[in-house]
CSV table of C-alpha atoms and ligand atoms in Angstrom, one decimal:
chain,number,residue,atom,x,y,z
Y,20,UNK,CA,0.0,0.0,0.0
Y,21,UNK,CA,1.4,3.4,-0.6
Y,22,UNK,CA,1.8,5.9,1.9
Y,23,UNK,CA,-0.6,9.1,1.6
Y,24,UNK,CA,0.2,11.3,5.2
Y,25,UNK,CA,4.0,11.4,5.8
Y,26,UNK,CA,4.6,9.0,8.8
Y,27,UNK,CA,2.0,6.6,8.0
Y,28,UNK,CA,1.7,2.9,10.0
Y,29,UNK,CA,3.2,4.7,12.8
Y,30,UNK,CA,1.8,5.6,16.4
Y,31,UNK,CA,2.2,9.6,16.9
Y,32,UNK,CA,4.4,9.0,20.3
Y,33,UNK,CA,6.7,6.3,17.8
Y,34,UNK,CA,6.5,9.4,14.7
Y,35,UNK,CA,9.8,11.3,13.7
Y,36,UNK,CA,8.9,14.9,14.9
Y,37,UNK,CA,8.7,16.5,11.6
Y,38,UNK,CA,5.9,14.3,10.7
Y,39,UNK,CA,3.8,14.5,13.9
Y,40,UNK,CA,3.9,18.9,13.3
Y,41,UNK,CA,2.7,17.8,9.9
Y,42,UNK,CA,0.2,15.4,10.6
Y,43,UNK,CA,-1.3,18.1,12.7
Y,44,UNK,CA,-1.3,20.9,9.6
Y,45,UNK,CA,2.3,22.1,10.2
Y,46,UNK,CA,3.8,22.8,6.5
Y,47,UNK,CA,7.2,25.3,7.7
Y,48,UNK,CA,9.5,22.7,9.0
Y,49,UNK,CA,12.7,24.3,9.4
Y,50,UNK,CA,14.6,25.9,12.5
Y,51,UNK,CA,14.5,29.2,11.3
Y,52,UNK,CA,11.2,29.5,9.4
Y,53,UNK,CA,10.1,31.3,6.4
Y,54,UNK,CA,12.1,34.4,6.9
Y,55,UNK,CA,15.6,32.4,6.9
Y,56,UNK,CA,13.7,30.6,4.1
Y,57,UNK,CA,13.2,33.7,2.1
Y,58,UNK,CA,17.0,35.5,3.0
Y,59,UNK,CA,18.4,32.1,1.7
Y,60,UNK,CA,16.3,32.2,-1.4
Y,61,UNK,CA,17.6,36.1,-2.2
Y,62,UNK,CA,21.1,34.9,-1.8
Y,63,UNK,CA,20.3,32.4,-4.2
Y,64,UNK,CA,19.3,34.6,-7.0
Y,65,UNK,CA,17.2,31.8,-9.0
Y,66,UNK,CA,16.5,33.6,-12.6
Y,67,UNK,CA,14.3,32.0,-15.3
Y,68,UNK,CA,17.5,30.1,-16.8
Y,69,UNK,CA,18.4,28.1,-14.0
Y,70,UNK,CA,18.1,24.4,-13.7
Y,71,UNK,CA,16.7,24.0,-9.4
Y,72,UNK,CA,17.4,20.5,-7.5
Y,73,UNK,CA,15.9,20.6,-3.9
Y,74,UNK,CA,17.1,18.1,-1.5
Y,75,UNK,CA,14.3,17.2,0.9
Y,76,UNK,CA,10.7,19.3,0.2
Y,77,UNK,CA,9.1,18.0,2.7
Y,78,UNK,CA,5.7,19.9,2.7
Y,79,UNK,CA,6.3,21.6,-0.6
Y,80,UNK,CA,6.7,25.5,0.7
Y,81,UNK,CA,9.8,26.3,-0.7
Y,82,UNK,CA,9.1,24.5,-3.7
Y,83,UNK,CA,6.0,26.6,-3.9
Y,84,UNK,CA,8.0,29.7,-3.5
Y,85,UNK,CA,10.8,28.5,-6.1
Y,86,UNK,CA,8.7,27.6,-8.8
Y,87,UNK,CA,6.7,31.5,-8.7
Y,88,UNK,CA,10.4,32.2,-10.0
Y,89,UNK,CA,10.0,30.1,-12.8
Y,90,UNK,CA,13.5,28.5,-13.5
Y,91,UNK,CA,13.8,26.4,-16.5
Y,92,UNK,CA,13.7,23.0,-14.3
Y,93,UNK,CA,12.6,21.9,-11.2
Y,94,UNK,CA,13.7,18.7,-9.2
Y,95,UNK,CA,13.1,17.5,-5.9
Y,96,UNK,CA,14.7,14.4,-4.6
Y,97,UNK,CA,12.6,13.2,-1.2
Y,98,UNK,CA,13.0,10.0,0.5
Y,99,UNK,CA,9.2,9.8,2.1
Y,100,UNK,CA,6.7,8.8,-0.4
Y,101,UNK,CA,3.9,10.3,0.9
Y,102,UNK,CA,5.9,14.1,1.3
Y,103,UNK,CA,6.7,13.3,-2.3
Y,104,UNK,CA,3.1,13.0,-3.3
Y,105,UNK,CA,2.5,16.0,-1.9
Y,106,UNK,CA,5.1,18.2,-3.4
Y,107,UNK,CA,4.0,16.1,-6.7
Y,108,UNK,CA,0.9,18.1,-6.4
Y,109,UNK,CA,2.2,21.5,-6.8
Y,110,UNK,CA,4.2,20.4,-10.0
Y,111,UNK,CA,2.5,21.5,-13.5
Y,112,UNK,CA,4.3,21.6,-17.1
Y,113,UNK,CA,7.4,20.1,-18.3
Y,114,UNK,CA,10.4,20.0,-16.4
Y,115,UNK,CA,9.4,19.7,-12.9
Y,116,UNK,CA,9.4,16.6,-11.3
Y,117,UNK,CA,9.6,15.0,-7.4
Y,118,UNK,CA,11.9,12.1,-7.9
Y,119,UNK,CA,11.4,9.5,-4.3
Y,120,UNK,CA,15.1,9.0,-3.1
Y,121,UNK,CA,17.9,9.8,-1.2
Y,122,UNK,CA,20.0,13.0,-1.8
Y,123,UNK,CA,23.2,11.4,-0.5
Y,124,UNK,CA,22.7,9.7,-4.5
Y,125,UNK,CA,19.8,11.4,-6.4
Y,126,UNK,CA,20.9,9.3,-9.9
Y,127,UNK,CA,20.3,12.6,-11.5
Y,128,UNK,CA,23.2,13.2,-13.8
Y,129,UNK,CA,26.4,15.4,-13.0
Y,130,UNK,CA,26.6,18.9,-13.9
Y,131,UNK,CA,22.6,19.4,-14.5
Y,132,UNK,CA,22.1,21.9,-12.3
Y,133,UNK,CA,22.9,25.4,-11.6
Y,134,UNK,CA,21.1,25.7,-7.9
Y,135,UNK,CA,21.1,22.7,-5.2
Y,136,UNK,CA,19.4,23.7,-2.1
Y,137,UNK,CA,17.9,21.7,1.1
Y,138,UNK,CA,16.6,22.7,4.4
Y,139,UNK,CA,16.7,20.9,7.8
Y,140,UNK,CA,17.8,18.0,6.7
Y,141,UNK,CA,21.4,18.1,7.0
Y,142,UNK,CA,21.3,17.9,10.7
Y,143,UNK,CA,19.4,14.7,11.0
Y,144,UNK,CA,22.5,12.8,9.1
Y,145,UNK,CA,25.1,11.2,10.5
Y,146,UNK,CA,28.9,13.1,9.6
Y,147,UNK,CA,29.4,10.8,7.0
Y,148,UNK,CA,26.0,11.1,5.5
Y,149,UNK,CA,26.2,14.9,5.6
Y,150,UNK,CA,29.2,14.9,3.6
Y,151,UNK,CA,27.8,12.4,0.7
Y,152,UNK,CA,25.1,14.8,0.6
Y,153,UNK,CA,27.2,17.8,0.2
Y,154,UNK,CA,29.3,15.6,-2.4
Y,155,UNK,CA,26.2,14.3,-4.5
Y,156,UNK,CA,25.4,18.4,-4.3
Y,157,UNK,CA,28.7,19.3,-5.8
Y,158,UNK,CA,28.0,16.7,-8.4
Y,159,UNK,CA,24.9,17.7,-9.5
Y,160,UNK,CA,26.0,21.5,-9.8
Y,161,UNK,CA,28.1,22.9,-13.0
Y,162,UNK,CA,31.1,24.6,-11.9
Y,163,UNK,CA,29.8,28.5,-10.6
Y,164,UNK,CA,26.5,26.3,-9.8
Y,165,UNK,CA,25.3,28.1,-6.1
Y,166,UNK,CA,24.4,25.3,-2.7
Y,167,UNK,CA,22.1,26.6,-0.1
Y,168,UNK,CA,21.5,25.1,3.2
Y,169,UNK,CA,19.2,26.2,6.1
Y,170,UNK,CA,19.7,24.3,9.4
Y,171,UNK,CA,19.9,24.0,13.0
Y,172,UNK,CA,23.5,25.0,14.7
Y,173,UNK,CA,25.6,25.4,17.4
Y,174,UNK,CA,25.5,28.8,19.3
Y,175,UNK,CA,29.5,29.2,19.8
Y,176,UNK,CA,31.1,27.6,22.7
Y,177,UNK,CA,28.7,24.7,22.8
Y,178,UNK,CA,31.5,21.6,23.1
Y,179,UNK,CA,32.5,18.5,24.5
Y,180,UNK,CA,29.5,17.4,27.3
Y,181,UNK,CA,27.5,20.3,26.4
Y,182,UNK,CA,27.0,19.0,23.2
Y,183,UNK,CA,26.7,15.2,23.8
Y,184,UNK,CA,23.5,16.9,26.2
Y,185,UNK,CA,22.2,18.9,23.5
Y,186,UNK,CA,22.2,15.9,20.9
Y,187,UNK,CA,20.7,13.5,23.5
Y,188,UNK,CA,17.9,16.0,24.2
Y,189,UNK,CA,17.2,16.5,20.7
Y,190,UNK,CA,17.7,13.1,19.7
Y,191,UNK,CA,15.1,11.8,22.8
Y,192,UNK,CA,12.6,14.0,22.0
Y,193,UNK,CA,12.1,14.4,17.9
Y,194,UNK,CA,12.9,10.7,18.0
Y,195,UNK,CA,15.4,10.4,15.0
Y,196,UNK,CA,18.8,11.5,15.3
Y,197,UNK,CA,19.3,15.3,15.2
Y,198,UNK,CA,23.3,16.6,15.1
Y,199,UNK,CA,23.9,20.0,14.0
Y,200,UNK,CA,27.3,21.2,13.8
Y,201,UNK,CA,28.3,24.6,14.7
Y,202,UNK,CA,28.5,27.5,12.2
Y,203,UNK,CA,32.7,27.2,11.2
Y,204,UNK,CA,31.4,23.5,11.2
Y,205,UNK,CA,28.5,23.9,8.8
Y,206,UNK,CA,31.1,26.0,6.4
Y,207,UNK,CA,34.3,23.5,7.0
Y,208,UNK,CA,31.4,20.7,5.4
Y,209,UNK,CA,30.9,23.1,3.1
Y,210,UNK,CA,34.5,23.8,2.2
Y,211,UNK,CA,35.4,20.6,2.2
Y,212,UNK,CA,32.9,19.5,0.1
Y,213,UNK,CA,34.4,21.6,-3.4
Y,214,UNK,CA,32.2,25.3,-2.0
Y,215,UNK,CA,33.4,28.6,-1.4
Y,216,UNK,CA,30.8,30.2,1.2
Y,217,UNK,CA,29.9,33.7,-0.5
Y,218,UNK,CA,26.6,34.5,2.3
Y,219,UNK,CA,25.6,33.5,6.2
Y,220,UNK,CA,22.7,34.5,8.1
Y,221,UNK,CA,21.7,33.5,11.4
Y,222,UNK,CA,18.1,33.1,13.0
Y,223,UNK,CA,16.4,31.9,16.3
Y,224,UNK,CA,15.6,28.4,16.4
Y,225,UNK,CA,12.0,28.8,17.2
Y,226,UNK,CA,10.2,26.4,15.4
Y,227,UNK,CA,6.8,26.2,17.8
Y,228,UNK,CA,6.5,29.6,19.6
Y,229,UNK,CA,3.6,30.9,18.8
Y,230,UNK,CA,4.8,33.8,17.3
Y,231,UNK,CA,7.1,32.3,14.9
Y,232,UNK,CA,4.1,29.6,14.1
Y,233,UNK,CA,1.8,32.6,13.3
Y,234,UNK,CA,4.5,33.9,10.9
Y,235,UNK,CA,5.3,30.9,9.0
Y,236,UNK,CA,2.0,29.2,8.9
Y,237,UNK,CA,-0.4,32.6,8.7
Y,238,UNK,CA,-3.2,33.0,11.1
Y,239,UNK,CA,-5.9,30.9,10.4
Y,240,UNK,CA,-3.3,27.9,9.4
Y,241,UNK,CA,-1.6,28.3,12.9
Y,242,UNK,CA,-5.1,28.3,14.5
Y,243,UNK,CA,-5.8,25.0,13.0
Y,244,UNK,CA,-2.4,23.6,14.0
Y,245,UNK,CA,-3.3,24.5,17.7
Y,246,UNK,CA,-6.8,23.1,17.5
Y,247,UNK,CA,-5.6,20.5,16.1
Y,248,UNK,CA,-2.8,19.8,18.4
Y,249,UNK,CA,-5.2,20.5,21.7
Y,250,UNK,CA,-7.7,18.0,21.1
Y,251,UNK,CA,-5.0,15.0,20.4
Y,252,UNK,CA,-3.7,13.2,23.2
Y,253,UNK,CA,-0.8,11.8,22.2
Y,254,UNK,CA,0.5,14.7,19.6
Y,255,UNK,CA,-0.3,17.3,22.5
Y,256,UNK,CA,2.2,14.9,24.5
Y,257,UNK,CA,4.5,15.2,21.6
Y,258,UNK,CA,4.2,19.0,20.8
Y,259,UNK,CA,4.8,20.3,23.9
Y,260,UNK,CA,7.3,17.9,25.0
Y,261,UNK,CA,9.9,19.3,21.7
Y,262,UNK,CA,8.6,23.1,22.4
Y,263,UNK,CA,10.2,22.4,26.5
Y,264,UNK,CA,13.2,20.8,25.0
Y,265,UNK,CA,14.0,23.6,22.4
Y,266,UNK,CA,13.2,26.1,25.0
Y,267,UNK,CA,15.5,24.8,27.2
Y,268,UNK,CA,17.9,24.6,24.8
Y,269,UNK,CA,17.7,28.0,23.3
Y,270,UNK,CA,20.8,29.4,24.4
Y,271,UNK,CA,22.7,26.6,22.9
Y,272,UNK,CA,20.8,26.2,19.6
Y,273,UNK,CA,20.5,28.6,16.3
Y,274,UNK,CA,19.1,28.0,12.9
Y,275,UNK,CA,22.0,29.1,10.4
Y,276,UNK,CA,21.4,29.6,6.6
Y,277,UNK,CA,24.4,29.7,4.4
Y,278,UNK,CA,24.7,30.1,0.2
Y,279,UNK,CA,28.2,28.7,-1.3
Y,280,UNK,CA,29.3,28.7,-4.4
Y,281,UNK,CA,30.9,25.3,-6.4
Y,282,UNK,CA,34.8,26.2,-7.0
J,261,SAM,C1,12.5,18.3,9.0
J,261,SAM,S1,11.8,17.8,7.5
J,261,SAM,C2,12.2,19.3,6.5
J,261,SAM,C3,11.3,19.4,5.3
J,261,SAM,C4,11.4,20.7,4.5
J,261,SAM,N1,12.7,20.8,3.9
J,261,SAM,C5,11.2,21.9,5.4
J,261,SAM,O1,12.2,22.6,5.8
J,261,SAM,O2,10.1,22.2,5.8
J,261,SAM,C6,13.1,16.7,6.9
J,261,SAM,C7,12.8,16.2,5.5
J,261,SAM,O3,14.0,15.6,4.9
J,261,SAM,C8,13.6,14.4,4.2
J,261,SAM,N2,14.9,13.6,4.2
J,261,SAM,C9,15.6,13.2,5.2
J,261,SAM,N3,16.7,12.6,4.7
J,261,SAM,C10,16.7,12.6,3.4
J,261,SAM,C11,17.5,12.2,2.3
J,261,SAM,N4,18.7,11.5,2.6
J,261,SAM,N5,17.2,12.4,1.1
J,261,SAM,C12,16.0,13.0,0.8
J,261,SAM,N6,15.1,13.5,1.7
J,261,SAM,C13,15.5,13.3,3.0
J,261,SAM,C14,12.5,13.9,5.1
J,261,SAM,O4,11.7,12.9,4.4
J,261,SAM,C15,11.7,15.2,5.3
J,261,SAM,O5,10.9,15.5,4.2
């Protein structure tokens, strides 16, 4: 049978975070929400002759926002079927496409692409995964091609047990491995990947206060996420559970958006 709500066949306290936020209408998935989103996309500068691979859609918003710029191809390479479907939907004409897969190898053939981005989805990797990502990214990209990501960091200084208590409490409570580097990290992968980093910005990571919801959802879409969250048991549990973590770990955790350029 195939899979049409991301996180299907699983119980909501067993479901990767990103899925129980979007089982309960949550579309903006990333640490530092749609205005990192939109700073990364300017730094991008995605013109009507560019050929766009996203790593990782998820719900489909920054697809949304990518295509309205109309480059001259669209790919997205995401490993959950039913997020694919999804993102599927929002595809019209020739030359866009949601391929189901993994970005650490896409298939999709070197040097096709002039823009490679992805958002939170980096930090869930292990090392090694992260850099095969940021390797199939080079690949894809002609040389001059421009790699975006958006993801969780470090707030400087965060080391040795600190960290190994920031990963755990992640980890525990979005129940799939979560390990973001810090920023001179993120740009060292970056580096040493075959990227020169041309543009960094830095955000709060405040994926569920309500103010940030509000923001990235709109008013009437956060409303329904909070409904929606209030009357169910077991993804109220959940909810709240990540919004105590991530408060208590705001002083150690960032969201971090950076735009590099293949040498
Ligand atoms: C936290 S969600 C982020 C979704 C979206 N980019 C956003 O920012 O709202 C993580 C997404 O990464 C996808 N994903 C994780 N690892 C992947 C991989 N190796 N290849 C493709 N997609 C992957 C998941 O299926 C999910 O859609």
């Amino acid at each position: 049978m195939t899979a049409t709500r991301p996180g299907e066949g699983l119980k909501t306290e067993k479901m990767q975070g990103h899925w129980v936020l979007a089982r309960m209408g949550k579309r903006v998935l990333r640490p530092g929400g749609m205005d990192l989103t939109r700073r990364m996309l300017d730094a991008l500068r995605i013109r009507e002759s560019d050929e766009v691979v996203e790593f990782a859609p998820g719900m489909g918003v920054t697809a949304r926002l990518t295509l309205a710029l109309r480059p001259a191809s669209y790919t997205a390479v995401e490993r959950d079927e039913a997020a694919a479907k999804i993102v599927r939907g929002y595809l019209e004409g020739d030359g866009r496409r949601c391929v189901l897969g993994s970005a650490a190898e896409t298939g999709l053939p070197a040097a096709s692409a002039t823009v490679v981005y992805g958002e939170a989805m980096l930090t869930m990797q292990t090392d090694e995964t992260k850099r095969q990502i940021v390797r199939e990214a080079a690949r894809l990209l002609v040389p001059g091609g421009r790699y975006a990501i958006h993801e969780m960091c470090l707030q400087d200084g965060v080391e040795g047990d600190v960290r190994s208590d920031v990963e755990r409490a992640l980890t525990g409570v979005v129940h799939h491995g979560v390990k973001p580097l810090s920023v001179s990290e993120w740009r060292r992968l970056l580096e040493g990947g075959g990227f020169e980093v041309k543009a960094m910005e830095t955000a709060p990571m405040a994926l569920l206060e309500p103010a940030r919801v509000i923001r990235d959802e709109g008013f009437f879409r956060a409303l329904r996420f909070a409904f929606n969250v209030l009357r169910d048991h077991d993804a109220r549990r959940r909810v709240f559970e990540m919004r105590r973590v991530f408060r208590r770990q705001r002083g150690r955790i960032a969201a971090v958006a950076i735009m590099a350029v293949r040498v």
